PDB file of C-alpha atoms in Angstrom:
ATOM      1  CA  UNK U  10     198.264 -31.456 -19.944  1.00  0.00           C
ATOM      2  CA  UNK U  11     199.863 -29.059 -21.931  1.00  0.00           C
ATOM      3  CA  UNK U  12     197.039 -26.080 -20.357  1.00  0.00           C
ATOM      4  CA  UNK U  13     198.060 -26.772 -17.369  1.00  0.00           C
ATOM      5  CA  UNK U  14     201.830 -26.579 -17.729  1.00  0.00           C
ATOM      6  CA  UNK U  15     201.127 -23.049 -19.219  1.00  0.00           C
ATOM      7  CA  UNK U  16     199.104 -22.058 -16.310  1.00  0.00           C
ATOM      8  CA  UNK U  17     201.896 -23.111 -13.957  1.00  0.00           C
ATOM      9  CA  UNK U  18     204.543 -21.184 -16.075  1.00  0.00           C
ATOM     10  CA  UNK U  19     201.960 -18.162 -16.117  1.00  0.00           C
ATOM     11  CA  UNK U  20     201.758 -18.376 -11.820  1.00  0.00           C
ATOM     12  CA  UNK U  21     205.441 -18.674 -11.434  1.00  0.00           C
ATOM     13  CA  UNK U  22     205.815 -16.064 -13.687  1.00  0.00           C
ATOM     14  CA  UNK U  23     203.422 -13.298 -11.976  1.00  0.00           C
ATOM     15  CA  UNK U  24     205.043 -14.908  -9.034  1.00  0.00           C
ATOM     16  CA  UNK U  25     208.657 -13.300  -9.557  1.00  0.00           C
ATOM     17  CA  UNK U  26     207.555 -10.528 -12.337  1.00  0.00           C
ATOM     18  CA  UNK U  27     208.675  -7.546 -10.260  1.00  0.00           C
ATOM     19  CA  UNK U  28     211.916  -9.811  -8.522  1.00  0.00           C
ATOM     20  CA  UNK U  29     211.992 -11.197  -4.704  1.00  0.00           C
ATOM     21  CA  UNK U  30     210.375  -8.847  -2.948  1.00  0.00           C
ATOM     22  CA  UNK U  31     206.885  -9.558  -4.638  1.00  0.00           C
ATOM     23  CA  UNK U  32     207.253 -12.819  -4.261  1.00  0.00           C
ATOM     24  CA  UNK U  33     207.555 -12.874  -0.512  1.00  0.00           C
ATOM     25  CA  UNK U  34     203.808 -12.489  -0.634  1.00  0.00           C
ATOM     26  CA  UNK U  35     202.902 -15.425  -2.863  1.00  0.00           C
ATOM     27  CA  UNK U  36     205.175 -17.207  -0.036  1.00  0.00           C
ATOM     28  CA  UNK U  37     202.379 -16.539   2.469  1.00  0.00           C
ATOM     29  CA  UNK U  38     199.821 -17.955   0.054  1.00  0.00           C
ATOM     30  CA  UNK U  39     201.606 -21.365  -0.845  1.00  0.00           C
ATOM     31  CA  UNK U  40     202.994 -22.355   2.307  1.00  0.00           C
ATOM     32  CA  UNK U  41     199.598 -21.718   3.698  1.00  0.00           C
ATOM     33  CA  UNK U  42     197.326 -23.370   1.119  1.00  0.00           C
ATOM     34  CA  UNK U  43     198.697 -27.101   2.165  1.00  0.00           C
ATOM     35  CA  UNK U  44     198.026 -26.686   5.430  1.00  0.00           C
ATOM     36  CA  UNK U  45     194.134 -25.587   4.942  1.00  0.00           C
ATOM     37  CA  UNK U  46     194.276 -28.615   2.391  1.00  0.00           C
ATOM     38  CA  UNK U  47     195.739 -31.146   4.997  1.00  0.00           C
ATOM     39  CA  UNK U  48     192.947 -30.018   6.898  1.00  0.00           C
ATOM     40  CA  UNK U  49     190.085 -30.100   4.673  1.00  0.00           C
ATOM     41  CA  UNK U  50     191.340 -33.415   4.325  1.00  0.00           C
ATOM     42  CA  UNK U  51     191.601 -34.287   7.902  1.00  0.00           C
ATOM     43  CA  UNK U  52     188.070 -33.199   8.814  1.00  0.00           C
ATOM     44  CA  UNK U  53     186.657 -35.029   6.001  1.00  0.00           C
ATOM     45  CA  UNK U  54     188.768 -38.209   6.508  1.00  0.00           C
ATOM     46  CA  UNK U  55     187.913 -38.770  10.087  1.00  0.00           C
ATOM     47  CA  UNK U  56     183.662 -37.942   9.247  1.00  0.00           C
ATOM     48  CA  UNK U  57     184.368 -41.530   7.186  1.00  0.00           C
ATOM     49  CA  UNK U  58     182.785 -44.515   8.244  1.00  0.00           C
ATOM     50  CA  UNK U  59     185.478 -46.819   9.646  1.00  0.00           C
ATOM     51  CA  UNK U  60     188.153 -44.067   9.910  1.00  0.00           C
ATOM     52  CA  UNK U  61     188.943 -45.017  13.511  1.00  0.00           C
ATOM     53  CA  UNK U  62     190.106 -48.329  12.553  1.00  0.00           C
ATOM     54  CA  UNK U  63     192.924 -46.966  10.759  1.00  0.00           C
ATOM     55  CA  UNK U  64     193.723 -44.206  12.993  1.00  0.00           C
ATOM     56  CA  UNK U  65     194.197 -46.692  15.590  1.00  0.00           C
ATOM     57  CA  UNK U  66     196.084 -48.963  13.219  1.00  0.00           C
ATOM     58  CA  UNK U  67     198.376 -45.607  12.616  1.00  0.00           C
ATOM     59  CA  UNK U  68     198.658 -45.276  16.427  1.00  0.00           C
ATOM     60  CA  UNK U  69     199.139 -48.556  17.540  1.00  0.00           C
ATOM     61  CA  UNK U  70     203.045 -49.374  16.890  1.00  0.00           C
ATOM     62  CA  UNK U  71     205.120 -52.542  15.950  1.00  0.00           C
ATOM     63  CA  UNK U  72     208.199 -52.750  18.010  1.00  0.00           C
ATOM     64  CA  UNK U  73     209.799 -55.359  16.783  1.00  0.00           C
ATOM     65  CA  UNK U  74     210.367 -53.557  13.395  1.00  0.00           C
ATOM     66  CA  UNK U  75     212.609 -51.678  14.938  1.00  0.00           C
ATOM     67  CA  UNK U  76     214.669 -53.655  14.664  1.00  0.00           C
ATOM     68  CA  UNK U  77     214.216 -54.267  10.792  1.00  0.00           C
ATOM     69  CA  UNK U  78     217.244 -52.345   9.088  1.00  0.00           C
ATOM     70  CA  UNK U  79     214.550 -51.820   5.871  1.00  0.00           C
ATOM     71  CA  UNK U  80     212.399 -49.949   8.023  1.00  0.00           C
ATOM     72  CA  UNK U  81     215.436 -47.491   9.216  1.00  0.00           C
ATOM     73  CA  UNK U  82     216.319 -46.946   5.739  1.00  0.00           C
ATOM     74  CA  UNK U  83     212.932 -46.240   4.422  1.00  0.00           C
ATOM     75  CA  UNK U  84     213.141 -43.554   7.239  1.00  0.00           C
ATOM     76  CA  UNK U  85     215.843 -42.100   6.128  1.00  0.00           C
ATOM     77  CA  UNK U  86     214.661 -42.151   2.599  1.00  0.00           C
ATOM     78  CA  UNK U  87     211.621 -40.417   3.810  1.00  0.00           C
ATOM     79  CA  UNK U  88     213.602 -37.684   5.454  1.00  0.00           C
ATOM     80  CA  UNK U  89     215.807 -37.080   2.766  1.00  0.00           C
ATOM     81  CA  UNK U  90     212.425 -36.596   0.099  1.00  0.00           C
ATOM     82  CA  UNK U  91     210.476 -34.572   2.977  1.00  0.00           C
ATOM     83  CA  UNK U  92     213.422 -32.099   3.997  1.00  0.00           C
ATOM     84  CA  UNK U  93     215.046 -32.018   0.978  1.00  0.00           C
ATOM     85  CA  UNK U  94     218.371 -31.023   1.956  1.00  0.00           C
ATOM     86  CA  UNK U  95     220.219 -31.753  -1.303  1.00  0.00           C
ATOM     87  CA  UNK U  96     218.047 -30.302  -3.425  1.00  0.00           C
ATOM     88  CA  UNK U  97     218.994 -26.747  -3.460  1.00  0.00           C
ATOM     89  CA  UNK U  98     216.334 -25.259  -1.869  1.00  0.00           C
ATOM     90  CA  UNK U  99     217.375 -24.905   1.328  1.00  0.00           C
ATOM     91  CA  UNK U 100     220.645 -23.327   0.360  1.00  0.00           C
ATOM     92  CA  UNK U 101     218.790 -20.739  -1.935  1.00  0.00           C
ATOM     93  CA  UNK U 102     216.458 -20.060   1.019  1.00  0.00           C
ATOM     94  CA  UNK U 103     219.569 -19.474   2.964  1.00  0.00           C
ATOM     95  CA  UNK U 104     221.213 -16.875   0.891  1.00  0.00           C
ATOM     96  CA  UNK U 105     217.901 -14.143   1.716  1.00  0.00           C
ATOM     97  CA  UNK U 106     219.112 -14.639   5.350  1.00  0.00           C
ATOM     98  CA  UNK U 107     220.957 -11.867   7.519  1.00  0.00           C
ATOM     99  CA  UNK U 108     224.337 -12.499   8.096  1.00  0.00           C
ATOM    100  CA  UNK U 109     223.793 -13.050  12.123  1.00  0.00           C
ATOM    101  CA  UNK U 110     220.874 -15.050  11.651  1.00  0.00           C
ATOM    102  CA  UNK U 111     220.039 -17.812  14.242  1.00  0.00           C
ATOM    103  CA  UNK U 112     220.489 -20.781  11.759  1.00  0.00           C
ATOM    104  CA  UNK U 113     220.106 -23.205  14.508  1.00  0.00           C
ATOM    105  CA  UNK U 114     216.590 -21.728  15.478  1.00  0.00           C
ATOM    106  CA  UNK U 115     215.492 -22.292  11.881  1.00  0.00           C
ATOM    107  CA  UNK U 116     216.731 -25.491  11.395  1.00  0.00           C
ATOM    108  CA  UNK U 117     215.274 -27.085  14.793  1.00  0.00           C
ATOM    109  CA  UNK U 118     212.244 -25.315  13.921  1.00  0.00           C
ATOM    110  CA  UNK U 119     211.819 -26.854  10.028  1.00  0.00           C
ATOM    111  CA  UNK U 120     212.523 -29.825  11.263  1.00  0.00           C
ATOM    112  CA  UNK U 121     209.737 -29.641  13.642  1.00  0.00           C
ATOM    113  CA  UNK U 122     206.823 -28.069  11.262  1.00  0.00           C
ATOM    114  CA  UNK U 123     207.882 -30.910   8.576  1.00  0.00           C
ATOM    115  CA  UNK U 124     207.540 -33.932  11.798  1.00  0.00           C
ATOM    116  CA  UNK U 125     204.125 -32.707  12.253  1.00  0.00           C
ATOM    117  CA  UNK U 126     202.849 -32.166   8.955  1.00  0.00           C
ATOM    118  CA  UNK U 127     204.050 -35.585   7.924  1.00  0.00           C
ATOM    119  CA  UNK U 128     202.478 -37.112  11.155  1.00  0.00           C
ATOM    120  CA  UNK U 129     199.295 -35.275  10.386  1.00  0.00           C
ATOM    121  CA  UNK U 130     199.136 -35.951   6.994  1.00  0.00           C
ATOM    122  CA  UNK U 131     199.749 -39.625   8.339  1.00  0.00           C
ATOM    123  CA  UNK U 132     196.411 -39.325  10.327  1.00  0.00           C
ATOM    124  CA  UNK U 133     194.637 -37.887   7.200  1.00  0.00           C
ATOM    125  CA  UNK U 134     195.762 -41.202   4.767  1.00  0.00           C
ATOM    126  CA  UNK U 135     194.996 -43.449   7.079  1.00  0.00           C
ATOM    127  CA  UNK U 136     191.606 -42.370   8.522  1.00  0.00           C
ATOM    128  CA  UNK U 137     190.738 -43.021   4.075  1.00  0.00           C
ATOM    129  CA  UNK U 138     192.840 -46.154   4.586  1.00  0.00           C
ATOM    130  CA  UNK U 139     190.646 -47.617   7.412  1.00  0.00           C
ATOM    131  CA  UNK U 140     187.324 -45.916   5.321  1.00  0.00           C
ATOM    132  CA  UNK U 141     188.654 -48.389   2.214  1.00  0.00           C
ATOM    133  CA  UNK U 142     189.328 -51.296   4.706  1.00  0.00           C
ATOM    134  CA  UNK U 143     185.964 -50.881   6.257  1.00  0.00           C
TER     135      UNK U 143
END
């Protein structure tokens, strides 16, 4: 354990070694990498045996939980941990921004690439979920 918390000190050091502008290139690499990941994943989960089953599961919606208040919580919850808005990272994102930059642009358009990476991430657990039910 210990290994690898050096080896992730060691990366984030090389990372920002020669200051921001160096590190705009690592950017490309790990926002990328999750996405080749999620679909790694994806193409492997849906080549499971019974992986339709829990896509449609995942598809097929309860209506009357809508009107659960749990289950409008939980989604806020779940946008709160996803976007991360009071976490600091948006805000130190921000301050590399022009001064006349469209902020409303961005924000429609993080909010977009985060509602489909958590709905396709949704079709990569449960096509496993309906291989472990099958």
């Amino acid at each position: 354990m210990a290994l690898c918390l050096l080896v992730v000190y060691l990366i984030c050091y090389f990372s920002l070694w020669k200051g921001i502008s160096t590190s705009g290139k690592v950017v490309w690499f790990t926002a990328l990498f999750p996405y080749v990941v999620l679909l790694i994943l994806f193409i492997r989960g849906i080549t499971l045996p019974g992986s339709a089953d829990g896509i449609r599961y995942y598809l097929s919606p309860n209506f009357d939980a809508i009107y659960d208040a749990e289950v409008w919580v939980d989604a806020a919850t779940q946008v709160f941990f996803s976007l991360g808005p009071g976490f600091g990272v948006l805000l130190a994102y921000a301050s590399y921004n022009k001064y006349h930059n469209n902020v409303y642009k961005d924000a429609i358009l993080t909010s977009f690439i985060n509602s489909a990476t958590s709905f396709v991430a949704g079709f990569v657990i449960f096509s496993v979920l309906g291989y472990m039910a099958h």
